[in-house]
mmCIF file of C-alpha atoms and ligand atoms in Angstrom:
data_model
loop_
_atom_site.group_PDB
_atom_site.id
_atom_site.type_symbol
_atom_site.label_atom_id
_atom_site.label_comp_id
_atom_site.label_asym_id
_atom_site.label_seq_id
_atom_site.Cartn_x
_atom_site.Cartn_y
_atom_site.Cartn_z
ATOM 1 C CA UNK A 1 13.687 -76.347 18.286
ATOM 2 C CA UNK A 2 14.993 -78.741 20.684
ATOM 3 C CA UNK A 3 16.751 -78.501 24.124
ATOM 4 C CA UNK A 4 20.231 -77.776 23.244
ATOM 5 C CA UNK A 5 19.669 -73.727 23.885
ATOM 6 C CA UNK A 6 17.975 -73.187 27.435
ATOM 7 C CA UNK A 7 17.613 -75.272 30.144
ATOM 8 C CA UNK A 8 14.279 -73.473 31.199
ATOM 9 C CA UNK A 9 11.277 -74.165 28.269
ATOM 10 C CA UNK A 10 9.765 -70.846 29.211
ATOM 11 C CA UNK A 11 9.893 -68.191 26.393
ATOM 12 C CA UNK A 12 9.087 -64.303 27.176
ATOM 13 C CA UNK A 13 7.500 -62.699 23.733
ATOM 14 C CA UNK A 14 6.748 -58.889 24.261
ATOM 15 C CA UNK A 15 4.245 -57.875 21.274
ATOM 16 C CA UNK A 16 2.871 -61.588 20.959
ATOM 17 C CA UNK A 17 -0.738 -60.601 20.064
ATOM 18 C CA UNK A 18 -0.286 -59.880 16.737
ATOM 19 C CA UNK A 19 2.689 -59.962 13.747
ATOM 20 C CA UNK A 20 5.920 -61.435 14.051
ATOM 21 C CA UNK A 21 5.627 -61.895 18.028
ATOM 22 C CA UNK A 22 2.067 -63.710 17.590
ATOM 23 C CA UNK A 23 4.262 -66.191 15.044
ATOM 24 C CA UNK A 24 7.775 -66.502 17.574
ATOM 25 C CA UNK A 25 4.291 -66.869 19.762
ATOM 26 C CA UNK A 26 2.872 -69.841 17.933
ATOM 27 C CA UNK A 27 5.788 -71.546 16.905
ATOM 28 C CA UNK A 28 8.143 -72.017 20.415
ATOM 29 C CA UNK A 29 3.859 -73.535 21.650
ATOM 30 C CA UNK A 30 4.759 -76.100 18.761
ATOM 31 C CA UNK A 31 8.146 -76.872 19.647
ATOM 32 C CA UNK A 32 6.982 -77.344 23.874
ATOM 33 C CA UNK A 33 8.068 -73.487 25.112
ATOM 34 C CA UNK A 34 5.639 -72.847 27.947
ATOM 35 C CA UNK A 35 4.754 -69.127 27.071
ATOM 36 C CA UNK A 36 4.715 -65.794 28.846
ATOM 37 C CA UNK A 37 2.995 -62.589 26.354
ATOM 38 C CA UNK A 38 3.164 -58.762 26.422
ATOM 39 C CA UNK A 39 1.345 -56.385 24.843
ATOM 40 C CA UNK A 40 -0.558 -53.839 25.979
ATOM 41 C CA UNK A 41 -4.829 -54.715 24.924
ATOM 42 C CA UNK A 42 -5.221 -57.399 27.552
ATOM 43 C CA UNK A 43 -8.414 -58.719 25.280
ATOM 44 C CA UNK A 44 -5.989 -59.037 22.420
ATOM 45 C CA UNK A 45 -3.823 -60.730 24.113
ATOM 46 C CA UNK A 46 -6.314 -62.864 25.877
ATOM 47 C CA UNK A 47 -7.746 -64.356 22.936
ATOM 48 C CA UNK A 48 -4.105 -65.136 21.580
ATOM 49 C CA UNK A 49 -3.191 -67.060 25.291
ATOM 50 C CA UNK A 50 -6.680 -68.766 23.854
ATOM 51 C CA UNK A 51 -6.213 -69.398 21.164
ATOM 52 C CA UNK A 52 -2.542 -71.085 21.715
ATOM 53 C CA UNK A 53 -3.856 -72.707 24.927
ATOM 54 C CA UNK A 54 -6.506 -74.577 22.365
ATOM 55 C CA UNK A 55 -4.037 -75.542 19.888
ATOM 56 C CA UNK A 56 -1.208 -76.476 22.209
ATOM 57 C CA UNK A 57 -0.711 -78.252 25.649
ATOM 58 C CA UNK A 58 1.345 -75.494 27.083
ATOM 59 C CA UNK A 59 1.220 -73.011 30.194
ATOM 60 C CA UNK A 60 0.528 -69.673 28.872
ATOM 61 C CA UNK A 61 0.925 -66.567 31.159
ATOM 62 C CA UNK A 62 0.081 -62.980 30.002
ATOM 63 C CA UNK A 63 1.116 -59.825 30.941
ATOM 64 C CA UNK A 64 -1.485 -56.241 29.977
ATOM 65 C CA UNK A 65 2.126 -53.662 29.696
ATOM 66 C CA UNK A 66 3.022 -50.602 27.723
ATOM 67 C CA UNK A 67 6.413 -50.692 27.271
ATOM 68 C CA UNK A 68 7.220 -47.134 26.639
ATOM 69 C CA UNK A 69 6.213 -46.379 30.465
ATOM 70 C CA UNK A 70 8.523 -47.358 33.516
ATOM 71 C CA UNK A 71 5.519 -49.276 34.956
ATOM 72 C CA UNK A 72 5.371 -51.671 32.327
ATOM 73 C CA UNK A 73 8.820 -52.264 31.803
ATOM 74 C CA UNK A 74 8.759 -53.061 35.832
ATOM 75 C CA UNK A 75 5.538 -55.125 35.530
ATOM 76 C CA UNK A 76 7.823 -57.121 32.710
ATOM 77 C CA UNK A 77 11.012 -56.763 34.802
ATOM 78 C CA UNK A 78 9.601 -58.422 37.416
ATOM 79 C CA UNK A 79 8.333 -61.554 35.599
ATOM 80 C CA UNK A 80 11.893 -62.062 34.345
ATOM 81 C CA UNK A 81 13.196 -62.154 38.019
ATOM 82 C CA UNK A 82 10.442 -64.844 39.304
ATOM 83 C CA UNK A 83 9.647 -68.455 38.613
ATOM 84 C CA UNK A 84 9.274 -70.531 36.705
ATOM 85 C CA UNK A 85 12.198 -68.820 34.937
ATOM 86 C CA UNK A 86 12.628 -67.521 31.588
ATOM 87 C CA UNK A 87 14.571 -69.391 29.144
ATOM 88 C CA UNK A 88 14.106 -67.370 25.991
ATOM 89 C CA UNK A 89 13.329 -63.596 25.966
ATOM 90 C CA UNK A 90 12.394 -62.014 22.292
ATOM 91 C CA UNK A 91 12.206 -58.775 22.798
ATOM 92 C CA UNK A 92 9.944 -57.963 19.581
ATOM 93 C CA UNK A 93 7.484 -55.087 20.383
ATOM 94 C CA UNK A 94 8.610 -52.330 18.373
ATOM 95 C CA UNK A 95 6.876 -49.357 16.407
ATOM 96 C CA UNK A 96 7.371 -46.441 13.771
ATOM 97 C CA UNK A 97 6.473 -43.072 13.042
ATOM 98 C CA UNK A 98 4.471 -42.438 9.956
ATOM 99 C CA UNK A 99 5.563 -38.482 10.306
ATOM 100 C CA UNK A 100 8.843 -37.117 9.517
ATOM 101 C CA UNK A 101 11.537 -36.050 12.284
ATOM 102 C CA UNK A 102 10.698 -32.548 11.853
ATOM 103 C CA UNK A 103 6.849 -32.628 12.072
ATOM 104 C CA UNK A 104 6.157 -35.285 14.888
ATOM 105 C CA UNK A 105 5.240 -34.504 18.046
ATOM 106 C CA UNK A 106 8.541 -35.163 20.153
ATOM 107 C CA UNK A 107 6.664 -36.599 22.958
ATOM 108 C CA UNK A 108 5.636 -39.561 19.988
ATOM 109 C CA UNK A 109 9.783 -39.537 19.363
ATOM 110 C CA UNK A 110 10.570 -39.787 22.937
ATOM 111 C CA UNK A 111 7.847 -43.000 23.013
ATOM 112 C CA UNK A 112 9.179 -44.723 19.965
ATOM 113 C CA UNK A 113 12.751 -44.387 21.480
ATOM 114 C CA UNK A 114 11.311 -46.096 24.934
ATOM 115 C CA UNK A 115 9.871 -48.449 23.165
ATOM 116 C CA UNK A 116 12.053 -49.612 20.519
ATOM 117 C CA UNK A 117 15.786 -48.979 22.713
ATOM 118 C CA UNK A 118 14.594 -48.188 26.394
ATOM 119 C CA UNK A 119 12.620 -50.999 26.712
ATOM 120 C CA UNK A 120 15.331 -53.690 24.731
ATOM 121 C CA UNK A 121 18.157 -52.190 27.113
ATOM 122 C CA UNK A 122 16.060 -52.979 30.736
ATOM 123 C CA UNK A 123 14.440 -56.256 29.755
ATOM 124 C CA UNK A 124 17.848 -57.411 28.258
ATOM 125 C CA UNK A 125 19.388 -56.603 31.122
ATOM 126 C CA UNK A 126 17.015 -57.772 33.950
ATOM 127 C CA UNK A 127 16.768 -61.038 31.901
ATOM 128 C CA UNK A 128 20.854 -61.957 31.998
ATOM 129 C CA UNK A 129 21.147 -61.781 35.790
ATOM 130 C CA UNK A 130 19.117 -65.079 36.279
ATOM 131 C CA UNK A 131 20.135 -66.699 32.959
ATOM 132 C CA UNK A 132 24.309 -66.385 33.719
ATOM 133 C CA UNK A 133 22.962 -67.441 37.087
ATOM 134 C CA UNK A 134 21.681 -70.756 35.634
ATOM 135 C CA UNK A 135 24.580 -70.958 32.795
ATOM 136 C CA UNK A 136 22.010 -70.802 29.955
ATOM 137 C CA UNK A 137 19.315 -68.427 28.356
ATOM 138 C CA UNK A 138 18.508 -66.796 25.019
ATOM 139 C CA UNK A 139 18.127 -63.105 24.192
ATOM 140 C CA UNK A 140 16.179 -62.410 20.598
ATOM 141 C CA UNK A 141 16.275 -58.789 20.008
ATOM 142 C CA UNK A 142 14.132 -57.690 17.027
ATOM 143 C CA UNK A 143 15.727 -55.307 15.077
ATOM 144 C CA UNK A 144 15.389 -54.471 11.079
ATOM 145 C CA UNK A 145 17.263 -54.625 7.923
ATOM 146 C CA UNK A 146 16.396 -50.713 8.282
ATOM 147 C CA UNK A 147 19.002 -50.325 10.983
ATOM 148 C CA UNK A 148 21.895 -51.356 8.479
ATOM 149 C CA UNK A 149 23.619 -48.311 5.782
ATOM 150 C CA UNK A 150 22.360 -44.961 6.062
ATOM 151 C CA UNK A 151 19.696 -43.770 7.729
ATOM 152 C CA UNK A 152 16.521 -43.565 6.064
ATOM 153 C CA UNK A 153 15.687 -39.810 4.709
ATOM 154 C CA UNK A 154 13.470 -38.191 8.196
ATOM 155 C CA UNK A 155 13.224 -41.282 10.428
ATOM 156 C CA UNK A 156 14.630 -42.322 13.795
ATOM 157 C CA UNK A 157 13.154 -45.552 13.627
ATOM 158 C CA UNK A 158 16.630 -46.623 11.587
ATOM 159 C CA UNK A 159 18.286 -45.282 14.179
ATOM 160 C CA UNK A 160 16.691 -46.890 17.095
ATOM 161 C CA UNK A 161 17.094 -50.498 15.266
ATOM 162 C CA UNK A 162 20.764 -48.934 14.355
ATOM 163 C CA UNK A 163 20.987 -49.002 18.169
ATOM 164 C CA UNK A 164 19.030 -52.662 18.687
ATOM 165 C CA UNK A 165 21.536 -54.345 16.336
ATOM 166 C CA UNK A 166 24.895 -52.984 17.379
ATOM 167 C CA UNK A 167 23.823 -53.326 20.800
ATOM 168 C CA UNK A 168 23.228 -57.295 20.960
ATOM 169 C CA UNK A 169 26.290 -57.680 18.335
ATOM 170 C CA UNK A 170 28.197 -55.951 21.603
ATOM 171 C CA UNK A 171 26.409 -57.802 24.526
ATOM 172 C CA UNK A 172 26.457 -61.329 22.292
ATOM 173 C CA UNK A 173 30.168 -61.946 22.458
ATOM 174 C CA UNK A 174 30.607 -60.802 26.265
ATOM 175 C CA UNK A 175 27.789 -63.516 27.619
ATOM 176 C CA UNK A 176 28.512 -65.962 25.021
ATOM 177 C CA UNK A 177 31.099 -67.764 27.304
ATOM 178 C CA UNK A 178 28.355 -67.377 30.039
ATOM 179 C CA UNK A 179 26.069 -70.054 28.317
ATOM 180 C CA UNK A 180 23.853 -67.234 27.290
ATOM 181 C CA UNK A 181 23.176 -66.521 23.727
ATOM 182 C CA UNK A 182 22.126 -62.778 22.475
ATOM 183 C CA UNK A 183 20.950 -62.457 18.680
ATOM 184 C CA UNK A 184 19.522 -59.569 16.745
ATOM 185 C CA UNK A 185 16.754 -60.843 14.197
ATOM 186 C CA UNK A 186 16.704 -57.998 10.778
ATOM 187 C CA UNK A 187 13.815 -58.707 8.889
ATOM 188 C CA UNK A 188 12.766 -56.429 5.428
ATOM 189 C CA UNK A 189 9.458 -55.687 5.281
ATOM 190 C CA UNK A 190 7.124 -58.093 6.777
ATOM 191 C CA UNK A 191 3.663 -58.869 6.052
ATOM 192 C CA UNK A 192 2.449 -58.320 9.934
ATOM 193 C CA UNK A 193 -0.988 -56.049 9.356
ATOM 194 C CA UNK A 194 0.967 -53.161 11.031
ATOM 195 C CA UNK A 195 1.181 -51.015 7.343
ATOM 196 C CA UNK A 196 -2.842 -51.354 7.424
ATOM 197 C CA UNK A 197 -3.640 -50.842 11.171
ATOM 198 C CA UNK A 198 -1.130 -47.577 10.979
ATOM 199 C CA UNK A 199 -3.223 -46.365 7.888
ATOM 200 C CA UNK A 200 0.547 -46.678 5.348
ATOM 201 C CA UNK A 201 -0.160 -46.665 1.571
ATOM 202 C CA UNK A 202 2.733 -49.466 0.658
ATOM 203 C CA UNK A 203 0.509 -50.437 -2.559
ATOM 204 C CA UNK A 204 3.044 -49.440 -4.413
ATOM 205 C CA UNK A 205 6.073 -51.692 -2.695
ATOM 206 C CA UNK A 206 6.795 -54.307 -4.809
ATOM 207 C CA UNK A 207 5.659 -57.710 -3.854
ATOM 208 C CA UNK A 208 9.011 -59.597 -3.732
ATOM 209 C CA UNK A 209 10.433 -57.203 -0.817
ATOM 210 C CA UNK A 210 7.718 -58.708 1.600
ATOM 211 C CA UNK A 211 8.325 -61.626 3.684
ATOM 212 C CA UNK A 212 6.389 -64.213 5.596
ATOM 213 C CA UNK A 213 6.243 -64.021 9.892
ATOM 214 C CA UNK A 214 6.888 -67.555 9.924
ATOM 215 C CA UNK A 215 9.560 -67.520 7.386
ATOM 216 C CA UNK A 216 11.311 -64.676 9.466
ATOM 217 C CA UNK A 217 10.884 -66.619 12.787
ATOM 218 C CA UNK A 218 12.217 -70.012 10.932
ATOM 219 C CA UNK A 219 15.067 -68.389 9.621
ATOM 220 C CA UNK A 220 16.034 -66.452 13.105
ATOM 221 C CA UNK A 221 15.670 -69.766 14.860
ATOM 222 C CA UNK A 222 17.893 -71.616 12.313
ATOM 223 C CA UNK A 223 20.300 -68.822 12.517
ATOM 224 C CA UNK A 224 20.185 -68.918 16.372
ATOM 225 C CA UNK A 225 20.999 -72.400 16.250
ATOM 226 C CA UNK A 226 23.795 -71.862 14.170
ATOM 227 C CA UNK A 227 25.253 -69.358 16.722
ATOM 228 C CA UNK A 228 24.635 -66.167 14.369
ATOM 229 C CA UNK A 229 24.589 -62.837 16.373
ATOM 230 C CA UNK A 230 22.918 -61.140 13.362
ATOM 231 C CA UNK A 231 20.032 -62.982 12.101
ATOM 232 C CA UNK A 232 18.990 -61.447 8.162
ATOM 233 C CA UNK A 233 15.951 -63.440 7.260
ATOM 234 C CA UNK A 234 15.895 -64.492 3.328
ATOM 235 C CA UNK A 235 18.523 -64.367 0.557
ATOM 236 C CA UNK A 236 16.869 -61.438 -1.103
ATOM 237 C CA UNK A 237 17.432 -58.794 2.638
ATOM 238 C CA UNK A 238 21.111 -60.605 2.741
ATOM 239 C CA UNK A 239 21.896 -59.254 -0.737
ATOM 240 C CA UNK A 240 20.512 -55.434 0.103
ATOM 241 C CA UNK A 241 22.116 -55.855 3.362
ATOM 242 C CA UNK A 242 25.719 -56.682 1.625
ATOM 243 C CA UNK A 243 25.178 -53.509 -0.254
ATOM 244 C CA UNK A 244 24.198 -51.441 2.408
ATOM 245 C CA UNK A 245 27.553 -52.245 4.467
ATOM 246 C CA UNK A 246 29.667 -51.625 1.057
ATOM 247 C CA UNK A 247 27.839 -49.664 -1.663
ATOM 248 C CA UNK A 248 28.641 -45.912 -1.529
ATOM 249 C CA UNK A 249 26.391 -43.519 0.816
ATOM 250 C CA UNK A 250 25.755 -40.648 -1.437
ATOM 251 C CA UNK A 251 24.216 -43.777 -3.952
ATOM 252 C CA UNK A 252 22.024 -45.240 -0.782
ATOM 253 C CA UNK A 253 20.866 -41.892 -0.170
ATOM 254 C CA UNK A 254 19.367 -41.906 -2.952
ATOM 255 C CA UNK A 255 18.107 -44.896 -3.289
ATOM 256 C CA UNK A 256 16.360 -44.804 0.233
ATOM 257 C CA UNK A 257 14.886 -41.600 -0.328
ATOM 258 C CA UNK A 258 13.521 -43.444 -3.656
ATOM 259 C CA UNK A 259 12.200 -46.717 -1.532
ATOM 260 C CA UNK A 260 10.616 -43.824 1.117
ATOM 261 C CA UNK A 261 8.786 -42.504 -1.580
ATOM 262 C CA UNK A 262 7.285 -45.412 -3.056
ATOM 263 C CA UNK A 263 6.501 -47.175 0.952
ATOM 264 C CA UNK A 264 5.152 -43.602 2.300
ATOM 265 C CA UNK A 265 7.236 -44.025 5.265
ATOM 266 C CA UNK A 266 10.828 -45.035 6.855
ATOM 267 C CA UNK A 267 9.935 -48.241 6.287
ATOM 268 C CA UNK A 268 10.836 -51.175 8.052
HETATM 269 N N1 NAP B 301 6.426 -55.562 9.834
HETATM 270 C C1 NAP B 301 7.572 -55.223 9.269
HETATM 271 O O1 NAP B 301 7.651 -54.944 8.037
HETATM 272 C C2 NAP B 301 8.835 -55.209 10.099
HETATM 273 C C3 NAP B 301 10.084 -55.216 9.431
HETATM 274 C C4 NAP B 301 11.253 -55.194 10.173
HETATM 275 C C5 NAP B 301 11.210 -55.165 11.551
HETATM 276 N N2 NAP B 301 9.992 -55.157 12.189
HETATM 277 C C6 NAP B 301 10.006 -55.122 13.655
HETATM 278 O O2 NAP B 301 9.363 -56.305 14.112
HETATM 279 C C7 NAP B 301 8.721 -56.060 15.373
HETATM 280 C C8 NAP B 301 7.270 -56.495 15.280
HETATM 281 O O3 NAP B 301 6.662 -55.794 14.198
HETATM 282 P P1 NAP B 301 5.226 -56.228 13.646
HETATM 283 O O4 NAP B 301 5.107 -55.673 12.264
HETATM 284 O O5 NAP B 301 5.017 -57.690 13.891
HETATM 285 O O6 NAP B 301 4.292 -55.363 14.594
HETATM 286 P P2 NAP B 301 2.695 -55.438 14.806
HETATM 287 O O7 NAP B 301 2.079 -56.419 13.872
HETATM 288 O O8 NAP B 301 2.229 -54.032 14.777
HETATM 289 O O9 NAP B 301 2.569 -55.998 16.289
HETATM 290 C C9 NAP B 301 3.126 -55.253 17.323
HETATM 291 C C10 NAP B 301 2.953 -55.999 18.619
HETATM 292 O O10 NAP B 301 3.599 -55.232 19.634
HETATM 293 C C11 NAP B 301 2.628 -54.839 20.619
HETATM 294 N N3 NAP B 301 2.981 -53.495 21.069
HETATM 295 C C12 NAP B 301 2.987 -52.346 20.339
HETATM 296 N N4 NAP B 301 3.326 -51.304 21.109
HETATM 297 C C13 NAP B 301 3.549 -51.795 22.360
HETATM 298 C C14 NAP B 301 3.913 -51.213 23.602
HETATM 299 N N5 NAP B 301 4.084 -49.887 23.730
HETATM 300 N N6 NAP B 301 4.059 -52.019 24.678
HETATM 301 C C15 NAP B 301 3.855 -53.352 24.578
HETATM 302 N N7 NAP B 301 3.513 -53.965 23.432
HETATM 303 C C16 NAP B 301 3.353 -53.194 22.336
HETATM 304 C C17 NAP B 301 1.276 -54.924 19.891
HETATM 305 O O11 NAP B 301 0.166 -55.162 20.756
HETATM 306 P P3 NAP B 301 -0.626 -53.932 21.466
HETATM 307 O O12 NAP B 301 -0.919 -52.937 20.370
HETATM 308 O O13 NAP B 301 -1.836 -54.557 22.083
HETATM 309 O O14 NAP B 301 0.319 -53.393 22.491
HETATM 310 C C18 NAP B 301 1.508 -56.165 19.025
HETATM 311 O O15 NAP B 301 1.352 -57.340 19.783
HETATM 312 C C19 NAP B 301 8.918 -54.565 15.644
HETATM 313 O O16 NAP B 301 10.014 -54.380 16.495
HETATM 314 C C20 NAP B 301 9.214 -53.984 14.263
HETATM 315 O O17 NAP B 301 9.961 -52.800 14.337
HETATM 316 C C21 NAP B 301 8.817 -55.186 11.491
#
């Protein structure tokens, strides 16, 4: 990506150590983004500020937070307010439940919601003030095609990326003339290792609903640079996405509770 977005070549990634952060991670190192991570295992995230620091001449930073606590948002917050300053925030940490609404703990509901909405909302937010203050900046807020249609059968992880999606399609347009650009990224499922590492069967999903990292991140940056506010990564998610906004609920149902059955989970 060139220079035409943000003045300031710094990028803030939260979740950078691994999945589709660790590939936003990788590829704004190739394109000259000096880089600041989140996540929360600092020796994860060391050997990813290593590894990028090897492979690219670029000034990595890295911040050890857990963004479902109010000291990590701060530590985050705080970054975002200080030099050198932050051209590019993607807010892409984000998690699920693999238990259903009625039989998870609620403290693990209350986290996810911190997390996945709590977290977009304050780092959003503490990330305008200097960017309309400069007249330029970039907001990528991870969402997922799961946040389109009807809510998946037992899940508020659709309804937290419900929230992450209608909340930068309402913040885009109001900072647009600002010089500041705000775009939720929907991927389908995503080959990331988080399925594995969470211990979901999804042998049974079948293999053309999976995407790349680095096609999603491609796509989302080629969107971004064609001023989208909603960023749908491949042809394939566009097309269930069209028929999520028109086909008829009772039929999604359905069909979701079908797709939940074969993934083991919500889904992403
Ligand atoms: N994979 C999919 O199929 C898919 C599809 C659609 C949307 N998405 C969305 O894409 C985003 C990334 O997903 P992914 O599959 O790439 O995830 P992932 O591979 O599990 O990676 C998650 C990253 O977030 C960090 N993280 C997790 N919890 C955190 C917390 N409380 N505070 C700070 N950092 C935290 C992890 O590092 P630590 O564990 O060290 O903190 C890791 O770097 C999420 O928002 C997800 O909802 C994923």
């Amino acid at each position: 990506m060139t220079d035409e977005h943000a003045s300031a070549r710094c990028a803030l990634i939260t979740g950078a150590s691994l999945g589709i952060g660790e590939a936003f991670a990788r590829r704004l190192a190739a394109d000259g983004w000096d880089l600041v991570l989140v996540a929360r295992d600092a020796g994860r995230l060391g050997a990813a500020a290593a590894e990028l620091t090897r492979r690219y001449d670029r000034r990595i930073e890295t911040i050890s937070a857990d963004l479902s606590t109010d000291d990590g948002c701060a530590a985050v917050e705080r970054r975002l307010a200080a030099e050198p300053p932050v051209g590019m925030l993607v807010n892409n940490a984000g998690t699920s439940l693999n238990t259903p609404f009625v039989r998870s703990a609620v403290e693990d509901e209350a986290r996810l919601l911190r997390l996945n909405v709590l977290a977009v909302l304050r780092l959003t937010h503490a990330a305008l003030t200097p960017m309309i203050r400069r007249g330029n900046g970039i907001v990528i807020n991870v969402s997922s095609v799961a946040g389109f249609g009807v809510p998946m059968p037992g899940s508020t992880y659709s309804a937290s990326k419900a929230w992450v999606t209608n909340f930068s399609e309402s913040i885009g347009p109001s900072v647009a003339p600002l010089g500041v650009r705000v775009m939720a990224l929907c991927p389908g499922y995503t080959r990331t290792g988080y399925h594995e590492r969470a211990g979901i069967n999804m042998s049974r999903m079948p293999a053309w609903m999976w995407l790349r990292t680095d096609d999603v991140v491609d796509e989302g940056l080629r969107d971004l640079r064609k001023g989208k506010l909603v960023s749908v990564p491949s042809w394939k998610y566009k097309v269930v996405v069209a028929g999520l906004r028109h086909a008829p609920r009772r039929l999604l149902r359905g069909l979701s509770r079908d797709v939940r059955g074969r993934a083991g989970r919500a889904g992403d």
